Amino acid sequence: METHTGNVLVLATGGSIAQTSPDDPTLTGDALLEAIPELRDKFGILVEQMAQVSSPDITAEHWLELAIRINKAAADDQIQGIVVTHGTDTLEETAFFLNLIVKSDKPVVIVGAMRRPYALGADGAANLHDAVATASCREARGRGVLVVLNSEIHPARDVTKTTFSLDAFKSRDFGPLGQMANGRPIFYRRSERKHTLRSAFPSDLCRLPRVAIVYSHAGVTPDVLEAAAASGYEGIVWAGTGSGSLPKAIRPAATAVVNNGLAFVRASRVNCGYIKRNDEVDDDALGFITADSLNPQKARILLMLSLTQTNDPVKIQRFFDTH
Ligand code: ASP
């Protein structure tokens, strides 16, 4: 049975969970907590406002600031766990970034809402309650960064926003890690891939390399890839059809990308499933990296972090095989 001791630090960033107008998230983290008085009765809670934006406006700078704050909080004996309130559009990206760069086994839980606070059936208060309960739970330690919405607990690596209804967040290939029952988390499995304390990436980064995603379609022509390659990016994620396919018309441009020293990752716009390496494309010979089962937006984050360590596609592939 878990015991609740110590404080939960809630870091607010905005998103629909705090959005009272169609345009802007106006509610502060404190206001979100005031709406759920029983939370403060049950848990010690500290609140800090890190940003006040919709999540499409979240940038790499927000990620780096959150990482610094969370790593500092995780080193504080008074803090048992950390919750980040966040818009749902890019929630999975912030969660995966933190999963790779937070150096602690204390629970870090990212939460949002599919409905605004004053909508009928708003889900924000219940989700925030579940997130705080999870962050204060010993059994949540060492499982990597968690995403809690709709009474489900997902691993940051695998979860993605799939639709606009209350059950939008799915870990499609592998399923959730656990669920909420009677206001407390119950876990059924662990993520095997490296995260937090076992991740290969340092926590003291102050800049991230620029990586672009290029989206493929029937009849795609090389100019889109060439334009991205000429725009100063250090790497490109190809959101290919099917298993990250590379049409014959694109292969010379993709090869030129690698020959010019950029990293090239094959991912899939299908957003699930494992990319078969050296199957239809000779990835080893061409110096391509494959995204394993990461969707393009997650592959972009892992490539950004990988490029802080090495430009060698063989070494980068090892990061993709293990994280
Ligand atoms: N526009 C919102 C965002 O900040 C959507 C949401 O939070 O559900 O991502």
Coordinates of C-alpha atoms and ligand atoms in Angstrom, one line a residue:
M1 CA 0.0 0.0 0.0
E2 CA 1.4 3.4 -0.8
T3 CA 1.8 6.1 1.8
H4 CA 1.6 9.8 1.0
T5 CA 4.5 11.7 2.7
G6 CA 6.2 14.9 1.5
N7 CA 5.1 17.4 -1.0
V8 CA 4.0 17.2 -4.6
L9 CA 5.3 20.1 -6.7
V10 CA 2.9 21.2 -9.4
L11 CA 4.5 23.0 -12.4
A12 CA 1.8 24.8 -14.5
T13 CA 2.4 25.6 -18.1
G14 CA -1.1 26.3 -19.5
G15 CA -3.1 24.3 -22.0
S16 CA -6.9 23.6 -22.2
I17 CA -6.9 22.4 -18.5
A18 CA -6.4 26.2 -17.7
Q19 CA -8.2 27.7 -20.7
T20 CA -11.2 29.8 -19.9
S21 CA -11.3 31.6 -23.3
P22 CA -11.0 30.1 -26.8
D23 CA -7.7 32.0 -27.2
D24 CA -5.6 31.7 -24.1
P25 CA -4.9 29.6 -21.0
T26 CA -5.8 32.2 -18.3
L27 CA -6.1 30.1 -15.1
T28 CA -2.9 29.8 -13.0
G29 CA -1.8 26.6 -11.4
D30 CA -3.0 28.0 -8.0
A31 CA -6.5 28.6 -9.5
L32 CA -6.5 25.0 -10.8
L33 CA -5.7 23.7 -7.3
E34 CA -8.3 26.0 -5.6
A35 CA -11.0 24.3 -7.6
I36 CA -10.1 21.0 -6.0
P37 CA -9.9 21.8 -2.2
E38 CA -9.8 18.1 -1.2
L39 CA -6.5 17.8 -3.0
R40 CA -4.8 20.3 -0.6
D41 CA -6.5 18.4 2.3
K42 CA -5.0 15.1 1.2
F43 CA -1.5 16.1 -0.1
G44 CA 1.1 18.7 0.6
I45 CA 1.2 20.7 -2.6
L46 CA 3.5 23.4 -3.9
V47 CA 2.7 25.3 -7.1
E48 CA 4.9 27.2 -9.6
Q49 CA 3.9 28.8 -12.8
M50 CA 6.5 27.8 -15.5
A51 CA 4.6 29.1 -18.5
Q52 CA 1.1 30.2 -19.5
V53 CA 0.7 28.9 -23.1
S54 CA -1.2 26.6 -25.3
S55 CA 1.0 23.6 -25.9
P56 CA 1.5 24.2 -29.7
D57 CA 3.5 27.2 -28.4
I58 CA 5.8 25.0 -26.2
T59 CA 9.4 25.2 -27.4
A60 CA 12.7 23.5 -26.7
E61 CA 13.5 26.4 -24.3
H62 CA 10.4 25.4 -22.2
W63 CA 11.6 21.8 -22.2
L64 CA 15.1 22.8 -21.0
E65 CA 13.7 25.1 -18.3
L66 CA 11.3 22.3 -17.1
A67 CA 14.2 19.8 -17.0
I68 CA 16.3 22.1 -14.9
R69 CA 13.4 22.8 -12.5
I70 CA 12.4 19.2 -12.2
N71 CA 16.0 17.9 -11.7
K72 CA 16.4 20.5 -8.9
A73 CA 13.1 19.6 -7.3
A74 CA 13.9 15.9 -7.6
A75 CA 17.0 16.5 -5.5
D76 CA 15.0 18.1 -2.7
D77 CA 14.1 15.7 0.1
Q78 CA 10.9 17.6 0.8
I79 CA 9.5 16.8 -2.6
Q80 CA 8.1 13.4 -3.2
G81 CA 6.9 13.8 -6.8
I82 CA 6.3 16.4 -9.6
V83 CA 3.3 17.1 -11.7
V84 CA 3.4 19.2 -14.9
T85 CA 0.0 20.6 -16.2
H86 CA 0.2 20.9 -19.9
G87 CA -1.9 21.3 -23.1
T88 CA -2.6 18.0 -24.7
D89 CA -1.4 18.8 -28.3
T90 CA 2.3 18.4 -27.5
L91 CA 2.0 16.8 -24.1
E92 CA 3.5 13.6 -25.4
E93 CA 6.6 15.4 -26.7
T94 CA 7.3 17.2 -23.4
A95 CA 6.8 14.0 -21.6
F96 CA 9.2 12.0 -23.8
F97 CA 11.8 14.7 -23.6
L98 CA 11.7 14.8 -19.8
N99 CA 11.7 10.9 -19.8
L100 CA 15.1 11.1 -21.4
I101 CA 16.6 13.9 -19.4
V102 CA 15.3 13.8 -15.8
K103 CA 17.8 12.2 -13.5
S104 CA 15.7 10.8 -10.7
D105 CA 13.4 7.9 -10.0
K106 CA 10.9 10.1 -8.2
P107 CA 7.5 10.2 -10.0
V108 CA 7.1 12.9 -12.7
V109 CA 3.6 13.0 -14.1
I110 CA 2.4 15.1 -17.0
V111 CA -1.4 15.9 -17.1
G112 CA -3.8 17.8 -19.2
A113 CA -7.5 17.9 -20.1
M114 CA -9.5 17.3 -23.2
R115 CA -12.2 19.8 -22.1
R116 CA -11.9 23.3 -20.8
P117 CA -12.6 24.0 -17.1
Y118 CA -16.2 25.3 -17.6
A119 CA -17.2 22.8 -20.3
L120 CA -19.9 20.3 -19.4
G121 CA -18.1 17.1 -18.1
A122 CA -14.8 18.9 -17.8
D123 CA -12.1 16.3 -17.1
G124 CA -9.3 18.6 -15.8
A125 CA -10.0 18.3 -12.0
A126 CA -10.3 14.5 -12.1
N127 CA -7.1 14.2 -14.2
L128 CA -5.2 16.6 -11.9
H129 CA -6.4 14.7 -8.8
D130 CA -5.2 11.5 -10.4
A131 CA -1.9 13.0 -11.4
V132 CA -1.1 14.3 -7.9
A133 CA -2.2 11.0 -6.4
T134 CA 0.2 9.2 -8.8
A135 CA 3.1 11.6 -8.1
S136 CA 2.8 11.1 -4.4
C137 CA 2.8 7.3 -4.7
R138 CA 5.9 5.2 -4.0
E139 CA 4.8 2.6 -6.5
A140 CA 5.1 5.2 -9.3
R141 CA 8.9 5.6 -8.6
G142 CA 11.3 4.3 -11.2
R143 CA 8.8 3.9 -14.0
G144 CA 9.9 6.9 -16.1
V145 CA 7.9 10.0 -16.8
L146 CA 4.1 9.1 -16.7
V147 CA 1.2 10.6 -18.5
V148 CA -2.1 10.5 -16.6
L149 CA -5.5 11.3 -18.3
N150 CA -8.9 9.6 -18.4
S151 CA -8.0 7.3 -15.4
E152 CA -5.1 5.7 -17.3
I153 CA -1.4 5.8 -16.6
H154 CA 0.8 5.8 -19.7
P155 CA 4.6 5.7 -20.3
A156 CA 6.0 8.8 -21.9
R157 CA 7.7 6.8 -24.6
D158 CA 4.7 5.1 -26.0
V159 CA 1.7 7.4 -25.4
T160 CA 0.3 9.6 -28.2
K161 CA -2.8 11.8 -28.6
T162 CA -5.0 10.0 -31.1
T163 CA -8.3 11.9 -31.2
F164 CA -10.2 14.8 -29.5
S165 CA -12.4 12.8 -27.1
L166 CA -11.8 12.1 -23.4
D167 CA -10.0 8.9 -24.2
A168 CA -7.6 10.6 -26.6
F169 CA -4.4 9.3 -25.1
K170 CA -3.3 5.8 -26.1
S171 CA -0.1 3.7 -25.9
R172 CA -1.2 2.0 -29.1
D173 CA 1.4 -0.7 -29.5
F174 CA 1.9 -1.7 -25.9
G175 CA -1.0 -0.4 -23.7
P176 CA -1.0 1.7 -20.5
L177 CA 1.2 0.9 -17.5
G178 CA -1.7 1.1 -15.1
Q179 CA -4.9 2.7 -14.2
M180 CA -6.5 4.7 -11.4
A181 CA -8.9 2.9 -9.1
N182 CA -10.6 4.4 -6.0
G183 CA -8.4 7.5 -6.4
R184 CA -5.0 5.6 -6.4
P185 CA -2.8 4.2 -9.1
I186 CA -2.5 0.5 -9.8
F187 CA 0.4 -0.6 -12.0
Y188 CA 0.5 -3.7 -14.2
R189 CA 3.8 -3.4 -16.1
R190 CA 7.0 -1.5 -16.6
S191 CA 8.6 0.1 -19.6
E192 CA 11.7 -1.9 -20.8
R193 CA 13.4 1.0 -22.6
K194 CA 16.0 3.2 -20.9
H195 CA 14.7 6.4 -19.2
T196 CA 15.5 8.8 -16.5
L197 CA 18.4 7.4 -14.4
R198 CA 19.4 4.9 -17.1
S199 CA 19.1 7.2 -20.1
A200 CA 22.2 8.0 -22.0
F201 CA 21.7 11.8 -22.1
P202 CA 23.0 14.3 -19.6
S203 CA 20.6 16.7 -17.7
D204 CA 22.8 19.8 -18.1
L205 CA 22.0 20.6 -21.8
C206 CA 21.5 24.3 -22.6
R207 CA 20.8 24.0 -26.3
L208 CA 19.2 21.4 -28.6
P209 CA 20.1 20.8 -32.2
R210 CA 17.5 21.7 -34.8
V211 CA 15.7 18.7 -36.3
A212 CA 12.9 18.8 -38.9
I213 CA 10.1 16.4 -39.7
V214 CA 9.3 15.9 -43.4
Y215 CA 5.9 14.2 -44.1
S216 CA 5.6 11.8 -47.0
H217 CA 2.6 11.1 -49.3
A218 CA 1.8 9.4 -52.6
G219 CA 3.6 11.3 -55.3
V220 CA 6.0 13.0 -52.9
T221 CA 8.9 14.8 -54.7
P222 CA 12.4 15.4 -53.5
D223 CA 12.1 19.2 -53.3
V224 CA 10.5 19.1 -49.9
L225 CA 13.4 17.1 -48.5
E226 CA 16.0 19.2 -50.3
A227 CA 14.4 22.4 -48.9
A228 CA 14.6 21.1 -45.3
A229 CA 18.2 19.9 -45.8
A230 CA 19.2 23.4 -47.1
S231 CA 17.6 25.1 -44.1
G232 CA 20.3 24.6 -41.5
Y233 CA 18.8 21.5 -39.7
E234 CA 21.2 19.0 -38.2
G235 CA 18.9 16.1 -38.8
I236 CA 15.7 15.1 -40.6
V237 CA 13.0 12.7 -39.6
W238 CA 11.2 11.2 -42.5
A239 CA 7.5 10.6 -41.6
G240 CA 7.2 7.9 -44.3
T241 CA 4.1 6.0 -45.5
G242 CA 3.7 2.5 -44.1
S243 CA 6.9 1.2 -42.5
G244 CA 8.8 4.5 -43.1
S245 CA 9.0 3.8 -46.9
L246 CA 11.3 5.8 -49.0
P247 CA 10.0 6.2 -52.6
K248 CA 12.6 5.6 -55.3
A249 CA 12.2 9.3 -56.3
I250 CA 13.4 10.3 -52.9
R251 CA 16.4 8.0 -52.4
P252 CA 19.0 10.2 -54.1
A253 CA 17.9 13.2 -52.0
A254 CA 18.0 11.1 -48.8
T255 CA 21.4 9.8 -49.6
A256 CA 22.6 13.4 -50.3
V257 CA 21.3 14.4 -46.8
V258 CA 23.5 11.8 -45.2
N259 CA 26.5 12.6 -47.4
N260 CA 26.2 16.2 -46.4
G261 CA 26.6 15.2 -42.7
L262 CA 23.0 15.4 -41.6
A263 CA 21.3 12.6 -39.7
F264 CA 18.4 10.9 -41.5
V265 CA 15.8 8.9 -39.5
R266 CA 13.1 6.8 -41.1
A267 CA 9.9 6.9 -39.1
S268 CA 6.2 6.2 -40.0
R269 CA 3.2 8.5 -40.4
V270 CA 1.1 5.4 -39.3
N271 CA 2.2 6.4 -35.8
C272 CA 2.6 2.8 -34.5
G273 CA 4.5 -0.3 -35.4
Y274 CA 8.2 -1.1 -35.6
I275 CA 10.1 0.2 -38.6
K276 CA 11.8 -2.8 -40.2
R277 CA 15.5 -2.1 -40.6
N278 CA 17.3 -3.2 -43.8
D279 CA 14.1 -4.6 -45.2
E280 CA 13.0 -2.6 -48.3
V281 CA 15.7 -0.1 -47.7
D282 CA 19.4 -1.0 -47.1
D283 CA 19.7 1.3 -44.1
D284 CA 23.1 0.1 -43.0
A285 CA 24.7 0.8 -46.4
L286 CA 23.0 4.2 -46.8
G287 CA 23.8 5.4 -43.2
F288 CA 20.1 5.8 -42.3
I289 CA 18.7 5.5 -38.8
T290 CA 15.4 3.8 -38.2
A291 CA 12.9 5.0 -35.5
D292 CA 12.1 1.6 -33.9
S293 CA 8.5 2.1 -32.7
L294 CA 8.7 5.9 -32.1
N295 CA 6.3 8.2 -33.9
P296 CA 7.9 11.0 -35.9
Q297 CA 7.5 13.6 -33.2
K298 CA 9.1 11.4 -30.6
A299 CA 11.9 10.3 -33.1
R300 CA 12.7 14.0 -33.5
I301 CA 13.2 14.4 -29.8
L302 CA 15.5 11.3 -29.5
L303 CA 17.4 12.5 -32.6
M304 CA 17.9 16.0 -31.1
L305 CA 19.3 14.4 -27.9
S306 CA 21.4 11.9 -29.8
L307 CA 23.0 14.7 -31.8
T308 CA 24.2 16.3 -28.6
Q309 CA 26.4 13.2 -28.1
T310 CA 27.4 12.0 -31.6
N311 CA 26.9 12.4 -35.4
D312 CA 27.7 8.7 -36.0
P313 CA 24.5 7.0 -37.4
V314 CA 25.6 3.6 -35.9
K315 CA 25.8 5.1 -32.4
I316 CA 22.6 7.0 -32.9
Q317 CA 20.9 3.8 -34.0
R318 CA 22.0 2.2 -30.7
F319 CA 20.1 5.0 -28.8
F320 CA 17.0 4.3 -30.9
D321 CA 17.3 0.6 -30.2
T322 CA 17.5 1.1 -26.4
H323 CA 15.5 4.2 -25.5
Ligands
ASP1 N1 -4.9 23.7 -27.4 C1 -4.7 22.9 -26.3 C2 -3.3 22.8 -26.0 O1 -2.7 23.6 -25.3 C3 -5.4 21.6 -26.4 C4 -5.5 21.0 -25.1 O2 -4.8 21.3 -24.1 O3 -6.2 20.0 -25.0 O4 -2.6 21.8 -26.4

